[in-house]
Amino acid sequence: MHNGPITAVIPNISGEKVFTGGYDSNIYQWDLSRNNPILVGTHNHLINSITLSNNNKFLASSSSDYTIKLFDTTNNHLTKTFIGHSDDVEDITFSEDDAYLISTSRDHRCLVWDIASGAIINQFQHHEKDVLSVWVYKERAFTAGDDGKVFVWNFITNKLIKELGPFNYEVDTVGGSKERGLFALGADDGSVHLYDANTYQFIDKFKAHQQGVKQVTFSPSGNLLLTAGYDHKINIWNVDDIQKTKELSPYIYQWERCLNWTHDERYIIGASFGKTFCKWDVNTGRVIDNDLELATPSINDLSVSMLGDIATASDDGKFRVNGEVISEKNHVLTNSVCTTDDGTFIVWGNHAGEVYLFDRVSESVKKKFELNTGPINVSYFCASDNNFYVGTYGGYVHIINLVSMKEVNRWKAQEGAIKSLTVDDENIVTVSADATIHIFDKSNISDVTVFVGPNAIINDIHLIEDKKQLIVVSRDKFVRIFDLLTGKIIIQHNKHRYSIKSITQNKSGQVISGDYWGYIVIWDLEKDTISDPFRIGTNGISALESKGENVFASSYDGAIYSIGKSGEVSELIRIFTQHPEKIEQN
Amino acid sequence: MKNINSKLQEKVKTITINADKSIFLVGPISLPLKVREEVKLFNWYSWISTTDIPDTETLLNSLTTLNFNEFQQSSILVYGDFENSDKSIVRLHSICHTGDIFGSQKCECGFQLKKSLETITEYGSGALFYLANHEGRGIGLFNKALTYLLQEDGMDTVEANNAIGFDDDLRDYEEPAHLLKYFRRKPIDVISNNPSKINFLTKMGIDVANQITLWDKLSSYNERYIETKINKSGHVRATNDSDLNIVGGIYNA
């Protein structure tokens, strides 16, 4: 059983087996009833995608450990490891004759691998940003990525055949039907674009979702198209007339990043937030076994009150303080949590775009806000104006006032998802997936200054208030300090070997950063020293917060750690153990 | 002298920066430049900024005593319809005596100067600001020579500036920003590898549409210098083999 979110699911043709891969680095084989899990293999880091060869004899997995692995499905033995990418491998697919693998990566490249020899026969380098999705048809690869570009190219000759677009928004997903000779693109504005896969002629565009489309999957016959979006909806469309034929029942554990049809088109199976996969009956649209709890409590965020109470947001959506569940009101994954300084109120933001305001005195949910601008990613409490500031995947900032308990303002702050935000008396600063820093004047939200600098997604920021300086960490592995008034990059380091997720500054002024592999770097600005990265968790450091003499770190591995000013680390709370074998090794 | 002065007065514009400080801008003067082996006509300007000369007339009457030869002055090379064209590109180029004039391979300045002028003519409209007080990231030529000596002993370019008592980068873009606004209000693309420069222009109210990065090929002479700029000074890394990259859309939302 998985110990973390499941990112990839695929059934075999006969319908006897389902394979799953997840953020716990494991690949499992199940029967369709979700019983008898067998561990197929593991990677050294998150698994982003798995796929089966057309003859179902092999399974390929792509991972954030930069490798691709090939398993023999008859005996689940590891056959080969493909090494060549220099960043997370996002998507992977077999050619129709099963002779080649085509992979896409955050290193901006697509590689074509000869399966028999393991050699890289081509690298396609037309994408300017992370390449997220691939579909193959005949000898052609259709690839889409963060640059908003979709290319059709011949993976044998490496020749570019066609560029679609340009689009004004990111295209996260491409999928097609060999049977129908069609392919579809899912865009960040909620639209789906349908094309002829032989002529690349545009056929139709329709509004499939209120927010970004994360998945498009044709049914095996090609007659139906499944789409899923950030509006938390899964829709099924008739391909011939583009009419919606069904909307699947929403399921709190559904994760729109991967959904697949069984070959008899009776069931939809999908990614989830842990344990095992989601399953729907296509006929009824209903979730099968609705009462199963499908989530493990990887910790996505933490917030510490002055009293030292630690609130956590986790994949299982339960509200916890100091590791104890204080409310079962919500089971949808929470990505953000924020407490008032005195600890009397806490807000949790979830994947369905809802914010819960929890009263610690009465131990009850005071109010629930349905914001509907995508999953909630970040929240921040500003004591001077008594407002919670909430950022969403849709690029919106919402202001919820604690006194009136009402949403008092909202605006589209950035084009990309809001990854982090911070507030002082004068400014609201947001950063996003599009690598820009937006600084809003609190008294006039339309007055915004845009700063650039990082070369990739910005994951977190920390404001040094007395100096008007902003610490920014990014996927590009740099910690940068900006002067907020001029936009000048004052100083920076790139000691991390992996993408940086979180940042804070402790009372002594040391800058502490955490990366996606669980490493911490301590940067002492005064002494001009930077530590080497040292590992505290077995998975990424999702959040860092400084309180008193200590820094508190939450990890996807299920624990909260404290880091003292001399770098001493201790485990404070463990909600669950994602990697028991690794902890034993330590 | 009177006739001469009236022609010159017409060609000298005063731009107020603040209550104390003004810029006297002279030009345009037609300047034929050889770009990619072809002669292209640029409009050349030069300027001084001052706190103690009240007006153009006073300036023109005191030229012989101002000793401008003791100080370097900056230039602006304007190409095409810089004010009105929809798309235009700007380079704020810091003077580099060794790279621009001698063609030193220790830095990429000479390459960037040449390539910037080529890019401006390819755009059909743009401006190059040649900034005279920016030698050695603002420390001056003599001090730059001192830092080159320290670099021979193994320091990088940032460490060497620090070692002789300077910050890494002392350059100021306030005057060019004011002049840019004088010449053009529409959005511009900016040729720069340095996001701090882009952010400063944005903060000054200039609408930067795109940052265009420009990297010379790495050689054994410039490799360390370029790596230091990327790793210590926040410069944007080249994304592929092309020496001209559009890094991304940057806009004032």
mmCIF file with all atom_site columns, N, CA and C in Angstrom, chain B residues 61-83:
data_model
loop_
_atom_site.group_PDB
_atom_site.id
_atom_site.type_symbol
_atom_site.label_atom_id
_atom_site.label_alt_id
_atom_site.label_comp_id
_atom_site.label_asym_id
_atom_site.label_entity_id
_atom_site.label_seq_id
_atom_site.pdbx_PDB_ins_code
_atom_site.Cartn_x
_atom_site.Cartn_y
_atom_site.Cartn_z
_atom_site.occupancy
_atom_site.B_iso_or_equiv
_atom_site.pdbx_formal_charge
_atom_site.auth_seq_id
_atom_site.auth_comp_id
_atom_site.auth_asym_id
_atom_site.auth_atom_id
_atom_site.pdbx_PDB_model_num
ATOM 1  N N  . ASN B 1 61 ? 28.407 79.077 -21.784 1.00 0.00 ? 61 ASN B N  1
ATOM 2  C CA . ASN B 1 61 ? 29.356 80.154 -21.529 1.00 0.00 ? 61 ASN B CA 1
ATOM 3  C C  . ASN B 1 61 ? 30.492 79.744 -20.598 1.00 0.00 ? 61 ASN B C  1
ATOM 4  N N  . SER B 1 62 ? 30.411 78.596 -19.988 1.00 0.00 ? 62 SER B N  1
ATOM 5  C CA . SER B 1 62 ? 31.492 78.204 -19.062 1.00 0.00 ? 62 SER B CA 1
ATOM 6  C C  . SER B 1 62 ? 32.227 76.948 -19.508 1.00 0.00 ? 62 SER B C  1
ATOM 7  N N  . LEU B 1 63 ? 32.082 76.584 -20.782 1.00 0.00 ? 63 LEU B N  1
ATOM 8  C CA . LEU B 1 63 ? 32.684 75.336 -21.282 1.00 0.00 ? 63 LEU B CA 1
ATOM 9  C C  . LEU B 1 63 ? 34.200 75.281 -21.071 1.00 0.00 ? 63 LEU B C  1
ATOM 10 N N  . THR B 1 64 ? 34.858 76.426 -21.256 1.00 0.00 ? 64 THR B N  1
ATOM 11 C CA . THR B 1 64 ? 36.334 76.422 -21.192 1.00 0.00 ? 64 THR B CA 1
ATOM 12 C C  . THR B 1 64 ? 36.854 76.203 -19.774 1.00 0.00 ? 64 THR B C  1
ATOM 13 N N  . THR B 1 65 ? 36.015 76.470 -18.796 1.00 0.00 ? 65 THR B N  1
ATOM 14 C CA . THR B 1 65 ? 36.495 76.312 -17.410 1.00 0.00 ? 65 THR B CA 1
ATOM 15 C C  . THR B 1 65 ? 35.981 75.023 -16.749 1.00 0.00 ? 65 THR B C  1
ATOM 16 N N  . LEU B 1 66 ? 35.088 74.300 -17.428 1.00 0.00 ? 66 LEU B N  1
ATOM 17 C CA . LEU B 1 66 ? 34.470 73.124 -16.786 1.00 0.00 ? 66 LEU B CA 1
ATOM 18 C C  . LEU B 1 66 ? 35.357 71.869 -16.829 1.00 0.00 ? 66 LEU B C  1
ATOM 19 N N  . ASN B 1 67 ? 36.397 71.908 -17.630 1.00 0.00 ? 67 ASN B N  1
ATOM 20 C CA . ASN B 1 67 ? 37.355 70.789 -17.700 1.00 0.00 ? 67 ASN B CA 1
ATOM 21 C C  . ASN B 1 67 ? 36.679 69.430 -17.946 1.00 0.00 ? 67 ASN B C  1
ATOM 22 N N  . PHE B 1 68 ? 35.762 69.380 -18.902 1.00 0.00 ? 68 PHE B N  1
ATOM 23 C CA . PHE B 1 68 ? 35.080 68.111 -19.190 1.00 0.00 ? 68 PHE B CA 1
ATOM 24 C C  . PHE B 1 68 ? 36.041 67.011 -19.631 1.00 0.00 ? 68 PHE B C  1
ATOM 25 N N  . ASN B 1 69 ? 37.209 67.427 -20.136 1.00 0.00 ? 69 ASN B N  1
ATOM 26 C CA . ASN B 1 69 ? 38.170 66.413 -20.581 1.00 0.00 ? 69 ASN B CA 1
ATOM 27 C C  . ASN B 1 69 ? 38.679 65.553 -19.425 1.00 0.00 ? 69 ASN B C  1
ATOM 28 N N  . GLU B 1 70 ? 38.549 66.062 -18.207 1.00 0.00 ? 70 GLU B N  1
ATOM 29 C CA . GLU B 1 70 ? 39.028 65.311 -17.035 1.00 0.00 ? 70 GLU B CA 1
ATOM 30 C C  . GLU B 1 70 ? 38.044 64.202 -16.629 1.00 0.00 ? 70 GLU B C  1
ATOM 31 N N  . PHE B 1 71 ? 36.834 64.295 -17.136 1.00 0.00 ? 71 PHE B N  1
ATOM 32 C CA . PHE B 1 71 ? 35.805 63.305 -16.765 1.00 0.00 ? 71 PHE B CA 1
ATOM 33 C C  . PHE B 1 71 ? 35.252 62.657 -18.027 1.00 0.00 ? 71 PHE B C  1
ATOM 34 N N  . GLN B 1 72 ? 34.881 61.418 -17.908 1.00 0.00 ? 72 GLN B N  1
ATOM 35 C CA . GLN B 1 72 ? 34.275 60.771 -19.075 1.00 0.00 ? 72 GLN B CA 1
ATOM 36 C C  . GLN B 1 72 ? 32.789 61.096 -19.103 1.00 0.00 ? 72 GLN B C  1
ATOM 37 N N  . GLN B 1 73 ? 32.271 61.284 -20.311 1.00 0.00 ? 73 GLN B N  1
ATOM 38 C CA . GLN B 1 73 ? 30.837 61.475 -20.439 1.00 0.00 ? 73 GLN B CA 1
ATOM 39 C C  . GLN B 1 73 ? 30.210 60.298 -21.190 1.00 0.00 ? 73 GLN B C  1
ATOM 40 N N  . SER B 1 74 ? 28.920 60.121 -20.960 1.00 0.00 ? 74 SER B N  1
ATOM 41 C CA . SER B 1 74 ? 28.215 58.971 -21.536 1.00 0.00 ? 74 SER B CA 1
ATOM 42 C C  . SER B 1 74 ? 27.586 59.315 -22.876 1.00 0.00 ? 74 SER B C  1
ATOM 43 N N  . SER B 1 75 ? 27.200 58.255 -23.575 1.00 0.00 ? 75 SER B N  1
ATOM 44 C CA . SER B 1 75 ? 26.606 58.394 -24.908 1.00 0.00 ? 75 SER B CA 1
ATOM 45 C C  . SER B 1 75 ? 25.277 57.674 -25.004 1.00 0.00 ? 75 SER B C  1
ATOM 46 N N  . ILE B 1 76 ? 24.478 58.134 -25.964 1.00 0.00 ? 76 ILE B N  1
ATOM 47 C CA . ILE B 1 76 ? 23.295 57.353 -26.347 1.00 0.00 ? 76 ILE B CA 1
ATOM 48 C C  . ILE B 1 76 ? 23.310 57.247 -27.864 1.00 0.00 ? 76 ILE B C  1
ATOM 49 N N  . LEU B 1 77 ? 23.173 56.036 -28.364 1.00 0.00 ? 77 LEU B N  1
ATOM 50 C CA . LEU B 1 77 ? 23.061 55.825 -29.808 1.00 0.00 ? 77 LEU B CA 1
ATOM 51 C C  . LEU B 1 77 ? 21.630 55.380 -30.078 1.00 0.00 ? 77 LEU B C  1
ATOM 52 N N  . VAL B 1 78 ? 20.917 56.216 -30.825 1.00 0.00 ? 78 VAL B N  1
ATOM 53 C CA . VAL B 1 78 ? 19.500 55.930 -31.077 1.00 0.00 ? 78 VAL B CA 1
ATOM 54 C C  . VAL B 1 78 ? 19.334 55.508 -32.539 1.00 0.00 ? 78 VAL B C  1
ATOM 55 N N  . TYR B 1 79 ? 18.554 54.471 -32.756 1.00 0.00 ? 79 TYR B N  1
ATOM 56 C CA . TYR B 1 79 ? 18.361 53.954 -34.116 1.00 0.00 ? 79 TYR B CA 1
ATOM 57 C C  . TYR B 1 79 ? 16.870 53.854 -34.430 1.00 0.00 ? 79 TYR B C  1
ATOM 58 N N  . GLY B 1 80 ? 16.509 54.322 -35.634 1.00 0.00 ? 80 GLY B N  1
ATOM 59 C CA . GLY B 1 80 ? 15.129 54.198 -36.107 1.00 0.00 ? 80 GLY B CA 1
ATOM 60 C C  . GLY B 1 80 ? 14.171 55.109 -35.340 1.00 0.00 ? 80 GLY B C  1
ATOM 61 N N  . ASP B 1 81 ? 12.878 54.803 -35.457 1.00 0.00 ? 81 ASP B N  1
ATOM 62 C CA . ASP B 1 81 ? 11.852 55.617 -34.789 1.00 0.00 ? 81 ASP B CA 1
ATOM 63 C C  . ASP B 1 81 ? 11.683 55.113 -33.356 1.00 0.00 ? 81 ASP B C  1
ATOM 64 N N  . PHE B 1 82 ? 12.621 55.511 -32.521 1.00 0.00 ? 82 PHE B N  1
ATOM 65 C CA . PHE B 1 82 ? 12.667 54.971 -31.160 1.00 0.00 ? 82 PHE B CA 1
ATOM 66 C C  . PHE B 1 82 ? 11.444 55.398 -30.335 1.00 0.00 ? 82 PHE B C  1
ATOM 67 N N  . GLU B 1 83 ? 10.936 56.570 -30.607 1.00 0.00 ? 83 GLU B N  1
ATOM 68 C CA . GLU B 1 83 ? 9.819  57.066 -29.793 1.00 0.00 ? 83 GLU B CA 1
ATOM 69 C C  . GLU B 1 83 ? 8.515  56.310 -30.087 1.00 0.00 ? 83 GLU B C  1
#
